[in-house]
Coordinates of C-alpha atoms in Angstrom, one line a residue:
X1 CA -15.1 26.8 -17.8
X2 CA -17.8 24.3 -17.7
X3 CA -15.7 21.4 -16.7
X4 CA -14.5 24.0 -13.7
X5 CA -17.7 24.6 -12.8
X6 CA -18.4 20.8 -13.2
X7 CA -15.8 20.3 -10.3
X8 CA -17.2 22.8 -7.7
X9 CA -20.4 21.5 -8.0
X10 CA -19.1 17.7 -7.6
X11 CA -17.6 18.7 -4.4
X12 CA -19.9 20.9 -3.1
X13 CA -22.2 17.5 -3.4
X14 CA -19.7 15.2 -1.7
X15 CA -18.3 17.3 1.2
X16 CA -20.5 17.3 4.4
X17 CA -20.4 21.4 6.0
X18 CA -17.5 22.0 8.7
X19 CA -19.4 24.6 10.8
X20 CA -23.0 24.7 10.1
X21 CA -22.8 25.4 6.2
X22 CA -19.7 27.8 6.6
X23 CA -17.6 26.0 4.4
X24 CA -20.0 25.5 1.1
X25 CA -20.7 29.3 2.0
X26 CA -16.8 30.2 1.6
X27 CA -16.1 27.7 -1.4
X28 CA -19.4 29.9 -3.8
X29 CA -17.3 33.1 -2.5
X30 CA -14.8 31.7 -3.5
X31 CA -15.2 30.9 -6.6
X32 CA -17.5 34.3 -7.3
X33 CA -14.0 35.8 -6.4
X34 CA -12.1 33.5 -8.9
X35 CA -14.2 34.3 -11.8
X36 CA -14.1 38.1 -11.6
X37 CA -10.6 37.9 -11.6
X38 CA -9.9 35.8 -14.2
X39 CA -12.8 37.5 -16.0
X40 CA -10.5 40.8 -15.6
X41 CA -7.3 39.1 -16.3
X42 CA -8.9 38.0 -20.0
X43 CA -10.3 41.7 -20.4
X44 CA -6.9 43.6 -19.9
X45 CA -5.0 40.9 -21.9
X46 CA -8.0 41.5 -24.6
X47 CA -8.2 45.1 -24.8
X48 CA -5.6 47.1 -23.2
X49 CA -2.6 47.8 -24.5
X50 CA 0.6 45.8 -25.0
X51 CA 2.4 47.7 -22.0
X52 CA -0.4 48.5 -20.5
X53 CA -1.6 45.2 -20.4
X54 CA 1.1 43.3 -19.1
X55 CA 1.2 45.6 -16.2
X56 CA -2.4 44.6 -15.7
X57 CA -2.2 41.0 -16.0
X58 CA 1.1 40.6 -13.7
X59 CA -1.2 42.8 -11.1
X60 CA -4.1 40.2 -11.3
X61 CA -1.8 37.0 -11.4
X62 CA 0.1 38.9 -8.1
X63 CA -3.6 39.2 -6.6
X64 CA -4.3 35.0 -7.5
X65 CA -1.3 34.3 -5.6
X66 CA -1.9 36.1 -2.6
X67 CA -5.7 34.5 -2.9
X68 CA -3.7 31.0 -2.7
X69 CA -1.5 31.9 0.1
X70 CA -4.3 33.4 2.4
X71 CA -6.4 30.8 1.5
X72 CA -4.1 28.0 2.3
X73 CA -2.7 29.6 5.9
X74 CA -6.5 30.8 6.9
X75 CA -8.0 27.1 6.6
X76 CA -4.9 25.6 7.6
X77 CA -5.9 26.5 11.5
X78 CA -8.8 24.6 11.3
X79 CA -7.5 21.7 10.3
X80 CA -5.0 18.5 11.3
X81 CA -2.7 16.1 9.8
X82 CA -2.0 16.0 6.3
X83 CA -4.8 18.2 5.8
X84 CA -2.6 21.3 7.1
X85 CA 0.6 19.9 6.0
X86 CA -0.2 20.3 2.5
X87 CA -2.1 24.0 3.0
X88 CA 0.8 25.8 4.9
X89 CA 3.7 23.9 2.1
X90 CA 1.5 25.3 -0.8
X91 CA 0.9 28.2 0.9
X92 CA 4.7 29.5 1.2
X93 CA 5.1 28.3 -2.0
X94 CA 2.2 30.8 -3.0
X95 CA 3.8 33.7 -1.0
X96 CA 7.0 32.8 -2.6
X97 CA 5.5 33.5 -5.9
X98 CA 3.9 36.6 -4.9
X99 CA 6.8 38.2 -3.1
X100 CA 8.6 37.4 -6.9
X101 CA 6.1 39.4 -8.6
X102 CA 6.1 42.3 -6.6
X103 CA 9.8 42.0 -6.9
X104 CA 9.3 43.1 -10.6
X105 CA 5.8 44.8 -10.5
X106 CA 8.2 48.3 -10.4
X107 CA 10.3 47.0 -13.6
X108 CA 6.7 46.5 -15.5
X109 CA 4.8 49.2 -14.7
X110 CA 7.8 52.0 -15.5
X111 CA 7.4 49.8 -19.2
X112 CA 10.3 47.9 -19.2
X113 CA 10.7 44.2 -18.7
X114 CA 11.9 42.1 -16.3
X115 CA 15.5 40.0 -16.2
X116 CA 17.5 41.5 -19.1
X117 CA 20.8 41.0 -17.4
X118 CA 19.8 37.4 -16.3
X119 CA 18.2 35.7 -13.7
X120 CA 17.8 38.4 -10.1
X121 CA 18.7 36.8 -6.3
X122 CA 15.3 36.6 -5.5
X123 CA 14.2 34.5 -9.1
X124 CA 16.7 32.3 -7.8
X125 CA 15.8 31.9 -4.3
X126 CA 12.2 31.7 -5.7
X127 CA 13.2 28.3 -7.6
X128 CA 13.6 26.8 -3.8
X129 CA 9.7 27.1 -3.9
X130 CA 8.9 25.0 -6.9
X131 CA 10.3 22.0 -4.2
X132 CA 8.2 23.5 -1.7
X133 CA 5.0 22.9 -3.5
X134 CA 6.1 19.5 -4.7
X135 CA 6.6 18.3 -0.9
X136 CA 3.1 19.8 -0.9
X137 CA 1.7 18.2 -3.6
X138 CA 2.4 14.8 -2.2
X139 CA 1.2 15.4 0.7
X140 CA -2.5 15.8 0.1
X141 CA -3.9 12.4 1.7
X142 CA -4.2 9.9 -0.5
X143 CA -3.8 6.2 -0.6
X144 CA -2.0 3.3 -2.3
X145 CA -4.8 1.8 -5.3
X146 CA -4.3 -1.7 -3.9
X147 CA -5.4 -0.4 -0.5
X148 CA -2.8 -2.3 0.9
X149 CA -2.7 -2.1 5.0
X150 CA -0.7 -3.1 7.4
X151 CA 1.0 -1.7 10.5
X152 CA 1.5 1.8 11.5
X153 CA 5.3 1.7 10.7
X154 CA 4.6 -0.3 7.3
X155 CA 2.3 2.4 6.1
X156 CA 4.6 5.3 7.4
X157 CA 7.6 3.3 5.5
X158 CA 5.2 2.7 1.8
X159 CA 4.1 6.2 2.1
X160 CA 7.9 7.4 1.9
X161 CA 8.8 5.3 -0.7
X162 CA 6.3 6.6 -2.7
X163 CA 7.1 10.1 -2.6
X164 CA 10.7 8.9 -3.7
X165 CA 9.7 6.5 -6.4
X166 CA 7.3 9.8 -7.5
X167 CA 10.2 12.6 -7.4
X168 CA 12.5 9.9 -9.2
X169 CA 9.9 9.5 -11.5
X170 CA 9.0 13.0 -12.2
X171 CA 12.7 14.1 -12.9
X172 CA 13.1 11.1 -15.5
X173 CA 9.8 12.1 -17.1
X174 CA 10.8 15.9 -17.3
X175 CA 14.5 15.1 -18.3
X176 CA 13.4 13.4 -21.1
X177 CA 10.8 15.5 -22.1
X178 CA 13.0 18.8 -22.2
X179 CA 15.9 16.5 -24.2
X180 CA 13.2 15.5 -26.7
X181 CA 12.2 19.4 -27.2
X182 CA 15.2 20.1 -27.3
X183 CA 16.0 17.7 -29.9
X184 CA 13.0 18.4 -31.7
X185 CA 12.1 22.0 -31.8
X186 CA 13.9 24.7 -29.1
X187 CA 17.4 23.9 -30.2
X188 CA 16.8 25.4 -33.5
X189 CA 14.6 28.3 -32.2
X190 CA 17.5 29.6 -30.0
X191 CA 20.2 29.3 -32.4
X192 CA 18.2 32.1 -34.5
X193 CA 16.5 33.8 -31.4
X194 CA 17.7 37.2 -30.4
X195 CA 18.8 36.4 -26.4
X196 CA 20.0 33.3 -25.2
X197 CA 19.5 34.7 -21.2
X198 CA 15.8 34.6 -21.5
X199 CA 16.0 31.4 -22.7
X200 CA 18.1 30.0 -19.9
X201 CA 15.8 31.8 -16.9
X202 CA 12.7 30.4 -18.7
X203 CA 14.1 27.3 -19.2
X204 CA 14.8 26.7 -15.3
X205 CA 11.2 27.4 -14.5
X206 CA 10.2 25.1 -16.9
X207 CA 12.0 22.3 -16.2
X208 CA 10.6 22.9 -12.3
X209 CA 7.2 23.6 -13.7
X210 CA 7.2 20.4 -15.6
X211 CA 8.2 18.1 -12.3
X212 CA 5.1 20.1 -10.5
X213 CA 2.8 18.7 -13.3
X214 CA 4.2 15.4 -14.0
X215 CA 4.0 14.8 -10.6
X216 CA 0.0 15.4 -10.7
X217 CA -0.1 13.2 -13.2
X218 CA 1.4 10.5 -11.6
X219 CA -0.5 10.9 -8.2
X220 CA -3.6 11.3 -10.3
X221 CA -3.5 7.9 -12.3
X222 CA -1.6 6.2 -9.5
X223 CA -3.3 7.1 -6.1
X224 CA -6.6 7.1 -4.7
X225 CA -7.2 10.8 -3.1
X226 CA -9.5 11.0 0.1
X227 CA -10.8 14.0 -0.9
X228 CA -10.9 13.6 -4.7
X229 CA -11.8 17.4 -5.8
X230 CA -9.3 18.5 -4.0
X231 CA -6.6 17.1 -5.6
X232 CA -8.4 17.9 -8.8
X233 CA -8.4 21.6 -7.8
X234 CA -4.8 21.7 -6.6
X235 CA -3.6 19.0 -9.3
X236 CA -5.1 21.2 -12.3
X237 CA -3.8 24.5 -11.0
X238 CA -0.2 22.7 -10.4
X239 CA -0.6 20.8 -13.9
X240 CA -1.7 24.7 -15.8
X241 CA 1.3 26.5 -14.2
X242 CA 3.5 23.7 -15.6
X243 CA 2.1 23.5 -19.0
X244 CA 1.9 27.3 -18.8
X245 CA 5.8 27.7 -18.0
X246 CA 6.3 24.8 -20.8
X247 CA 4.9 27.4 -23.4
X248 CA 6.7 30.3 -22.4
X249 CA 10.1 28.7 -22.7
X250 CA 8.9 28.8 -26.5
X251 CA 8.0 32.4 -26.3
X252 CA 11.7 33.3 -24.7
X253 CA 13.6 30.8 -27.0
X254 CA 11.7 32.8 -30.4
X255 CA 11.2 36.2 -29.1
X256 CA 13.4 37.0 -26.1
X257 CA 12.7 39.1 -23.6
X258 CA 8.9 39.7 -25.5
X259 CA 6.2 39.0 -22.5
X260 CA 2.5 38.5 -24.1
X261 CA -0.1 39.5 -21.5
X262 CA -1.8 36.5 -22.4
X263 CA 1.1 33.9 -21.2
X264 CA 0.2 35.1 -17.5
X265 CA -3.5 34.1 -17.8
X266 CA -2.1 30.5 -17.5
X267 CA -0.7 31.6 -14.3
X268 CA -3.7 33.5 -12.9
X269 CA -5.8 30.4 -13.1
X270 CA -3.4 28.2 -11.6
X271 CA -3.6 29.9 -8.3
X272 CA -7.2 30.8 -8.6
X273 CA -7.3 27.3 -8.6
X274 CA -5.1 26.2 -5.8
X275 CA -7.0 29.2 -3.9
X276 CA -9.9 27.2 -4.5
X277 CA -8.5 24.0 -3.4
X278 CA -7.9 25.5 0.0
X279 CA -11.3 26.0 0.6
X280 CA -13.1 22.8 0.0
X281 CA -14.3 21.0 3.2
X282 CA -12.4 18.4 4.5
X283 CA -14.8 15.0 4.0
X284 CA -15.7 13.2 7.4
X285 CA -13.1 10.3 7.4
X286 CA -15.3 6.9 6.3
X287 CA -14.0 3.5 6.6
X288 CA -12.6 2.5 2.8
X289 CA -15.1 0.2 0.8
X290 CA -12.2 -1.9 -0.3
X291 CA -11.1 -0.9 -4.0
X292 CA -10.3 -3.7 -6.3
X293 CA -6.5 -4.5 -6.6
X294 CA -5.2 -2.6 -9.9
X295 CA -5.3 -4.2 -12.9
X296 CA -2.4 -5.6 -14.5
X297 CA -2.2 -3.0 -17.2
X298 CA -2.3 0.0 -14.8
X299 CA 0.5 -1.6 -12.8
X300 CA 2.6 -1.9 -15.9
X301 CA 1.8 1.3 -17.1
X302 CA 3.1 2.6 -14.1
X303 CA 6.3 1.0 -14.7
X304 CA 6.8 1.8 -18.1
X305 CA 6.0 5.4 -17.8
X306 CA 9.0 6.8 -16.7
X307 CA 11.2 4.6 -19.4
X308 CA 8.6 5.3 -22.6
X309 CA 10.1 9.4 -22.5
X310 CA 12.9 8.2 -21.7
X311 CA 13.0 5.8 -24.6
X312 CA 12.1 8.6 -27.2
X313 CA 14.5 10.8 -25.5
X314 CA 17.2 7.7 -25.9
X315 CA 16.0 7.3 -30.1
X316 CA 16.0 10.3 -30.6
X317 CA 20.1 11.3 -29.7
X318 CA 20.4 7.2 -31.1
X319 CA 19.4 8.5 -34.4
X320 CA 21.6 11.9 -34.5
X321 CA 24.8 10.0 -33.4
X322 CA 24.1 7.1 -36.4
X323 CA 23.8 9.9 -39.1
X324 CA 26.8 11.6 -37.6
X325 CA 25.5 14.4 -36.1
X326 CA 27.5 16.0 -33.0
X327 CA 25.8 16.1 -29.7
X328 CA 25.7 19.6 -28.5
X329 CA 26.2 20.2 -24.7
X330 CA 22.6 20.8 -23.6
X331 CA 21.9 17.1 -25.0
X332 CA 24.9 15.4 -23.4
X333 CA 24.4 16.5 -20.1
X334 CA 20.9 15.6 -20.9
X335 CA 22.1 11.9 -21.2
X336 CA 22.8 12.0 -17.5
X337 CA 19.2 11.4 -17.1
X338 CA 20.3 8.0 -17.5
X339 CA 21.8 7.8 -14.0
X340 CA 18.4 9.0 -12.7
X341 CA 17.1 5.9 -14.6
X342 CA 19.7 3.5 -12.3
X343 CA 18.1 4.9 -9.5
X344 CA 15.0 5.0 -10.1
X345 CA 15.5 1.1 -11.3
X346 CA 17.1 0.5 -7.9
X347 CA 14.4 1.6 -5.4
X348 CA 11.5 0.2 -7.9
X349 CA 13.7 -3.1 -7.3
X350 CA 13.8 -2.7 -3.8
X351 CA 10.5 -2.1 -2.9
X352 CA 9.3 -4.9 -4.9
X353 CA 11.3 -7.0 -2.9
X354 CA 10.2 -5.9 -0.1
X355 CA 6.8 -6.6 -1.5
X356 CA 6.9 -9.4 -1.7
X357 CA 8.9 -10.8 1.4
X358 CA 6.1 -8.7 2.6
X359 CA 3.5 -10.8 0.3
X360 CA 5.0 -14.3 1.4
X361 CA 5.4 -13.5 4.8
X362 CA 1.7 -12.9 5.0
X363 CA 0.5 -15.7 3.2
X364 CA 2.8 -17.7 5.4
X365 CA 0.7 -16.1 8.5
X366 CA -1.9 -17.1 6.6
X367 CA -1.7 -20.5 5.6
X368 CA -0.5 -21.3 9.4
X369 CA -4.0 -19.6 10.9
X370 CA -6.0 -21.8 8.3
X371 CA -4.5 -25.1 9.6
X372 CA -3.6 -24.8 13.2
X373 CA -5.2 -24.6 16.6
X374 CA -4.9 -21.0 17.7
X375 CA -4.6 -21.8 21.3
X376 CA -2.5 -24.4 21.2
X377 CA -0.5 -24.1 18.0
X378 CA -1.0 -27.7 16.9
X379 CA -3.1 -29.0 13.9
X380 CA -6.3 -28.5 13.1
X381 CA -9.2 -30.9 12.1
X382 CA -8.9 -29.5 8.3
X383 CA -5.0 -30.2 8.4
X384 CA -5.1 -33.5 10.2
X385 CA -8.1 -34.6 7.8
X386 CA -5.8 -33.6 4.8
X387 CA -2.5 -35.5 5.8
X388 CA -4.6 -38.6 7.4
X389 CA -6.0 -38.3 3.9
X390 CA -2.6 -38.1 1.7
X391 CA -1.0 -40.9 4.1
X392 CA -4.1 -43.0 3.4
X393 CA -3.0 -43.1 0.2
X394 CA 0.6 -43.8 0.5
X395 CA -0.4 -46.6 2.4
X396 CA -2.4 -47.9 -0.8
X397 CA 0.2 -47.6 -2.4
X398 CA 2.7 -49.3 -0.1
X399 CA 0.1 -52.4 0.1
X400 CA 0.6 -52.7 -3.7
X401 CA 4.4 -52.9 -3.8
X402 CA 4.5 -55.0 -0.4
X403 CA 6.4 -52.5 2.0
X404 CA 3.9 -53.1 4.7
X405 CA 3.9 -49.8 6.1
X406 CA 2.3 -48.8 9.3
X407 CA -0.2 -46.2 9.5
X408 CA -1.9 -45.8 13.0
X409 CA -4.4 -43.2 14.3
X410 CA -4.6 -42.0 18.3
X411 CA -7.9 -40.6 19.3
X412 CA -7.4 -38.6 23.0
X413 CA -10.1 -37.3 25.3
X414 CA -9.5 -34.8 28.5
X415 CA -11.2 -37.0 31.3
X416 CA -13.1 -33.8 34.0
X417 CA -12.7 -31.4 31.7
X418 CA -15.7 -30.0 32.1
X419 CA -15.3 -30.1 36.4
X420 CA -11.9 -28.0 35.7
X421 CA -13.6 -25.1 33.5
X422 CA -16.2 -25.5 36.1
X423 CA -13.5 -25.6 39.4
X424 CA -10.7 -23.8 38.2
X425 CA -12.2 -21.5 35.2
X426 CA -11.9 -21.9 31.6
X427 CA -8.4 -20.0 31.8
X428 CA -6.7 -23.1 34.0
X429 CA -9.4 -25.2 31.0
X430 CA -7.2 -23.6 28.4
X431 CA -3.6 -23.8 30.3
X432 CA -4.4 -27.9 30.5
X433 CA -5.1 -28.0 26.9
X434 CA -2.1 -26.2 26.4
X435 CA 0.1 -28.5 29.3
X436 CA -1.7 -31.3 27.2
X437 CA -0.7 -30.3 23.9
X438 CA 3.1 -29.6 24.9
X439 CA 3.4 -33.3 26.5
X440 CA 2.1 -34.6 23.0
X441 CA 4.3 -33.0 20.8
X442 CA 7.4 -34.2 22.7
X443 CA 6.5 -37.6 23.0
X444 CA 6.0 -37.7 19.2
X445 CA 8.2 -37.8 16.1
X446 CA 8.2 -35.4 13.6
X447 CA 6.7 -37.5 11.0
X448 CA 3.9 -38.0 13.5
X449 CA 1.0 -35.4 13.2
X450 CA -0.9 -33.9 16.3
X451 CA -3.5 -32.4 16.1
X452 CA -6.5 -30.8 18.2
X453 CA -9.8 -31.5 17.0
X454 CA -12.0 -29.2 19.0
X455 CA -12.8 -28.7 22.9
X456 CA -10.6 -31.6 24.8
X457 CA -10.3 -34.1 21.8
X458 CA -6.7 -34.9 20.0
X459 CA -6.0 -36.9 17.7
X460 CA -2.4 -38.3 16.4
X461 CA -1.0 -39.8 13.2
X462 CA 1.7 -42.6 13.8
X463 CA 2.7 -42.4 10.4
X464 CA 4.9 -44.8 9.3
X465 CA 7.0 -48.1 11.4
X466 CA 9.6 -47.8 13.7
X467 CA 11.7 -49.5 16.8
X468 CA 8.1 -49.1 18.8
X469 CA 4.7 -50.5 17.6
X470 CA 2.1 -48.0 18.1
X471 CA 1.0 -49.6 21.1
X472 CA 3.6 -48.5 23.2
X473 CA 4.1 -45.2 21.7
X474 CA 0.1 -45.0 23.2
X475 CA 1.1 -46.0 26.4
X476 CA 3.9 -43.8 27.0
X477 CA 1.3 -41.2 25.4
X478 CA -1.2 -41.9 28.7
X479 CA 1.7 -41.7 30.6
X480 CA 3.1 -38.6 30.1
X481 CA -0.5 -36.9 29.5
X482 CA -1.1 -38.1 33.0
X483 CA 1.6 -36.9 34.6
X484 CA 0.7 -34.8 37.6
X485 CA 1.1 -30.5 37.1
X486 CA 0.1 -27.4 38.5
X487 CA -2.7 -26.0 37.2
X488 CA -4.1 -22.3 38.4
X489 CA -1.4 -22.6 40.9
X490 CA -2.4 -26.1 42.5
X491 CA -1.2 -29.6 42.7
X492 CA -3.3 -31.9 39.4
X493 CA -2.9 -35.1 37.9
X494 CA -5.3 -34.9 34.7
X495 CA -6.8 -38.2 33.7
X496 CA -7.5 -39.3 29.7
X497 CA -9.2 -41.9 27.7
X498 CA -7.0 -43.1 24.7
X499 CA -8.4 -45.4 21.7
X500 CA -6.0 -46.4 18.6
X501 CA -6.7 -48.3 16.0
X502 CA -4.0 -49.2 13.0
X503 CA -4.9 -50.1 9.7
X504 CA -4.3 -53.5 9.1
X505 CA -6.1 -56.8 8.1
X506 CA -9.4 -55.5 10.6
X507 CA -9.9 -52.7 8.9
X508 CA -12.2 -51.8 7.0
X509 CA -11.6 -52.1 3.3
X510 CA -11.6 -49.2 1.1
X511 CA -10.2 -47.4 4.7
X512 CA -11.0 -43.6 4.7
X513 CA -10.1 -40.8 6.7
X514 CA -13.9 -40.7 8.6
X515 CA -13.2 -44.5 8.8
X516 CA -10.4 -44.6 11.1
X517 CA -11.1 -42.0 13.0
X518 CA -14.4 -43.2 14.0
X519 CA -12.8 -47.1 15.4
X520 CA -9.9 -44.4 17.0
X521 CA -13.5 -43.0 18.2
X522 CA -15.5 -46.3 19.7
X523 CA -12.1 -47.3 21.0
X524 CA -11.3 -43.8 23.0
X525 CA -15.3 -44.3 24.3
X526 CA -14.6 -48.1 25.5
X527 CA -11.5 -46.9 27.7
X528 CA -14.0 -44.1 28.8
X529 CA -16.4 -46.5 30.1
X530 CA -14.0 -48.3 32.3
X531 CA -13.0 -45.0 33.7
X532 CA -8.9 -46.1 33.6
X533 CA -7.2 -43.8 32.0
X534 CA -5.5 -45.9 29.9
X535 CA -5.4 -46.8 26.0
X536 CA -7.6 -49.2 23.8
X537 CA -6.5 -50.8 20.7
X538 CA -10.0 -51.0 18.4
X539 CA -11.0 -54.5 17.7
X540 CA -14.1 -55.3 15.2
X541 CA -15.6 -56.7 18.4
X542 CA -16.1 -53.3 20.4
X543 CA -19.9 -52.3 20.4
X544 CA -20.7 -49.3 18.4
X545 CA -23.8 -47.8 20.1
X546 CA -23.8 -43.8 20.2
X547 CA -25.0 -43.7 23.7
X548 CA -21.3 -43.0 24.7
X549 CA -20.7 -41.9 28.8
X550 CA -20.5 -38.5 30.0
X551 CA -17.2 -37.0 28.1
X552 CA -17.1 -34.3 31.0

C-alpha cells in the first residue's frame, strides 16, 4: 500500500489543477473511496463466512467496476484526443465487466456458484472486452524512446505499427507462457482435478488476462508515457487483473468450481486502480526535452523478448519429444505459436526497413544541406574548399608520375549587384543569383565543381584537361553569364568580373586551397578595375594591394 500511496502522491506533485484545484480535489476522493473499499473487500474475505463471503467480495469487486466505468465516461467529457479515447475504451470495457458480474450476483448470493454447465452467452460476449481494453491500453499517449519525429503521416504510420508489433508481441509472450505452464505444472493438476469445464472458462480469461498485462509490460519498458502515473495507475490495475486471472486458472485446474473470496480481491484492486487512473489531471502539454536514444541493450531486449518465452516454450516440448514422450493436443496446437513468430518476424523486418530507408534518406537530406547553397542548389564554400583540397592533391600526385594534369580555378563576381537589390529588391537579387547559377552549371562539365561562395561570388573547379584550355571555357563562361534576361519582369544584361588562375609553373609552390583562390581573387579584382566584364588569367605580375574597387 505504500508504493500506492507513493504513486498518488507523485502525481498529485506533477499534474498542474484542470479547474481551479478540482482535479487534485477529485483524485484524494478518490482514492479515500478506493481504500474503504478495498479495506471492506479484505474484511469480508477475512471474517465472513465462506458463502457468505464470496457474495460479499463479488458485491465490492461489482462496486470497483462500476467506480472504473463512471470514472472513465465522467472525465472523458472534459477531455480531447487520446486523452478520451483511452477513458471511454476502458470504460466499456469496465461496464462489460460489471454487467458480467451482475449477471451471476443471483447465482452467488442463493449459495451456489457460477458456470457449472460451462461457459454462459454473456461470459462469452464478455471476452470481446478483454480486446476492448487492450485497444485502450495502447492508446494512453505515449511516445517512441528514441523520440523520433517526423511528419504528421510518418508519426500516424510509426504509431500503428507499434500497436501491431505490441499485439504480435503480447500473443507470442502469452502463448508461450500458457505452453510452458502447461508443460510444467497445469497439465498434471487437471488430469487429477475434479472438472475439466472450470478449467477451460478460466483458462480463456487467462490467456486474455495475460495479453492485458504483457502488454503493460511492454509499453512500460518500451515507451515514454506523457503522463507517467497514469499509465502507472492503469498499467498496474491491467497488470493485477492479469496476474490475478493467471492464479485462478490454478485454483479451477486443482479445485474446480471452488471460488476463495480472496481470489476476487485481485480484481477489486485492479479497477480501484483503473478508477483512479481516470481521475488524474491531464499534464499541460510541454515541448519534450529530448530523451537520449535507447541504449543498445534496451533495443535488443526488445527484440529478444518475445523469442526468450518462446525459446523455453520451444525446449521445453524439444525435450519431451527426445525422451519420447507424446505431445498432448493442448501442446500441439500450442506449437502454432510459431506462426505468430513468422509474423511477428515479418513486420519487425519491415519496419526496420523502413527505418532505415527512412535513416538514409534523412542523412542524405542532410549531408546535401551541409554542402550546398540553399538558394541556389550549388556548392558551398565548405564543399568547394574540400574537393579544391582532394584535387590539390591528385595533382601532386599527377606531377610525380608526369601526367601533367590541369587543374584550374574561376573566381566570379556579380558586377551592380548591390544597384539591383537596391533597384529591383533583393527578390529580383536572388532570381539573378539563381539565372546566374543555372548559366554556370550548363556551361560546365560534370567533373567541374560550381560553387557559390557567399553574396554574388562563385567560384569553379576546371578539374582536369580537355579539347578546351581553361581559357576559353572562361570566356564562354562571361559570355553566357552576360547574356541579357528578364529580371522582375524587365529587359537586363548583368555584367561580371571573371579572374582564373591554373596551377602551373607560376604558382606558388607547395599550392594550397587558400592559395589559388586568392590569385583567382587579385585576378577577378584586376578585371573589376577595368570595368569590362571580361576574364583575367592571374599572372605573378598583377598587384596585390587590398584596396580593391567597389564590388557593388
Amino acid at each position: 500500500m505504500s508504493g500506492f500511496c507513493s504513486a498518488v502522491g507523485t502525481a498529485h506533485s506533477l499534474w498542474r489543477p484542470t479547474g481551479a484545484g478540482r482535479a487534485p480535489q477529485l483524485l484524494r476522493c478518490a482514492v479515500v473511496a478506493a481504500l474503504i473499499l478495498l479495506g471492506l473487500d479484505v474484511a469480508f474475505a477475512v471474517l465472513l463466512d465462506l458463502l457468505s463471503a464470496r457474495a460479499a467480495t463479488h458485491l465490492v469487486s461489482t462496486a470497483a467496476q462500476f467506480l472504473a466505468a463512471a470514472a472513465c465516461f465522467g472525465t472523458a467529457r472534459r477531455v480531447q484526443g487520446a486523452e478520451r479515447r483511452w477513458r471511454v475504451l476502458v470504460g466499456l470495457s469496465s461496464a462489460g465487466a460489471m454487467l458480467a458480474s451482475l449477471a451471476v450476483a443471483p447465482t452467488l448470493l442463493a449459495g451456489d456458484l457460477p458456470h457449472r454447465q460451462g461457459m454462459s452467452l454473456g461470459h462469452a460476449l464478455f471476452l470481446g472486452f478483454y480486446g476492448v481494453a487492450l485497444a485502450g491500453l495502447l492508446s494512453v499517449p505515449t511516445d517512441p524512446v528514441d523520440g523520433r519525429g517526423g511528419s504528421a503521416g510518418r508519426r500516424w504510420h510509426g504509431a500503428y505499427r507499434w500497436y501491431a508489433i505490441t499485439l504480435l508481441d503480447s500473443l507470442l509472450i502469452v502463448g508461450s507462457l500458457v505452453l510452458l505452464q502447461w508443460g510444467t505444472v497445469l497439465a498434471a493438476i487437471v488430469r487429477t482435478g475434479p472438472d475439466l469445464r472450470p478449467f477451460r472458462f478460466a483458462l480463456t480469461h487467462q490467456g486474455a488476462g495475460l495479453i492485458l498485462a504483457t502488454a503493460v509490460v511492454l509499453i512500460a519498458s518500451f515507451r515514454r508515457p506523457r503522463a507517467p502515473a497514469t499509465l502507472a495507475l492503469l498499467g498496474t490495475g491491467l497488470l493485477a487483473y492479469g496476474l490475478t486471472s493467471n492464479i485462478m486458472s490454478y485454483v479451477a485446474a486443482k479445485y474446480g468450481f471452488h471460488l476463495p473470496p480472496w481470489g476476487l480481491i485481485g480484481f477489486a484492486l485492479a479497477f480501484l486502480l483503473v478508477f483512479l487512473a481516470a481521475f488524474v489531471p491531464v499534464p499541460t502539454p510541454a515541448p519534450p526535452e529530448g530523451p537520449a536514444p535507447p541504449s543498445p541493450r534496451v533495443m535488443w531486449a526488445h527484440a529478444a523478448l518475445p523469442y526468450a518465452a518462446l525459446t523455453a516454450a520451444g525446449l521445453l516440448i524439444l525435450g519431451k519429444l527426445t525422451t519420447g514422450a507424446r505431445l498432448d493436443r493442448f501442446e500441439t496446437y500450442g506449437m502454432i505459436t510459431l506462426l505468430v513468430a513468422l509474423v511477428r518476424q515479418m513486420v519487425t523486418l519491415a519496419e526496420n526497413t523502413w527505418l532505415l530507408a527512412e535513416i538514409r534518406a534523412r542523412e542524405r537530406q542532410l549531408h546535401h544541406q551541409a554542402f550546398h547553397d540553399p538558394l541556389t542548389g550549388l556548392a558551398n564554400r565548405a564543399l568547394f574548399t574540400r574537393r579544391l583540397q582532394r584535387a590539390l592533391t591528385r595533382d601532386t600526385a599527377s606531377d610525380e608520375s608526369g601526367d601533367g594534369t590541369l587543374l584550374s580555378v574561376l573566381f566570379l563576381d556579380l558586377d551592380r549587384f548591390k544597384w539591383v537589390n537596391d533597384t529591383f529588391g533583393h527578390a529580383a537579387g536572388d532570381e539573378l543569383l539563381q539565372i546566374s547559377a543555372d548559366r554556370l552549371r550548363a556551361e560546365t562539365r560534370a567533373i567541374d565543381t560550381v560553387a557559390r561562395l557567399g553574396g554574388d561570388e562563385f567560384a569553379i573547379i576546371l578539374d582536369g584537361g580537355g579539347p578546351d584550355d581553361p581559357r576559353h571555357i572562361g570566356e564562354r563562361l562571361a559570355t553566357a553569364i552576360q547574356t541579357p534576361c528578364l529580371l522582375a519582369g524587365q529587359p537586363y544584361t548583368p555584367r561580371a568580373s571573371l579572374g582564373l588562375v591554373t596551377l602551373d609553373g607560376t604558382t606558388i609552390r607547395p599550392a594550397t586551397s587558400d592559395i589559388l583562390l586568392h590569385q583567382a581573387d587579385l585576378a577577378m579584382y584586376t578585371a573589376k578595375r577595368e570595368r569590362a566584364g571580361r576574364l583575367v588569367v592571374y599572372k605573378p605580375e598583377i598587384p596585390t594591394s587590398t584596396h580593391h574597387p567597389d564590388r557593388s
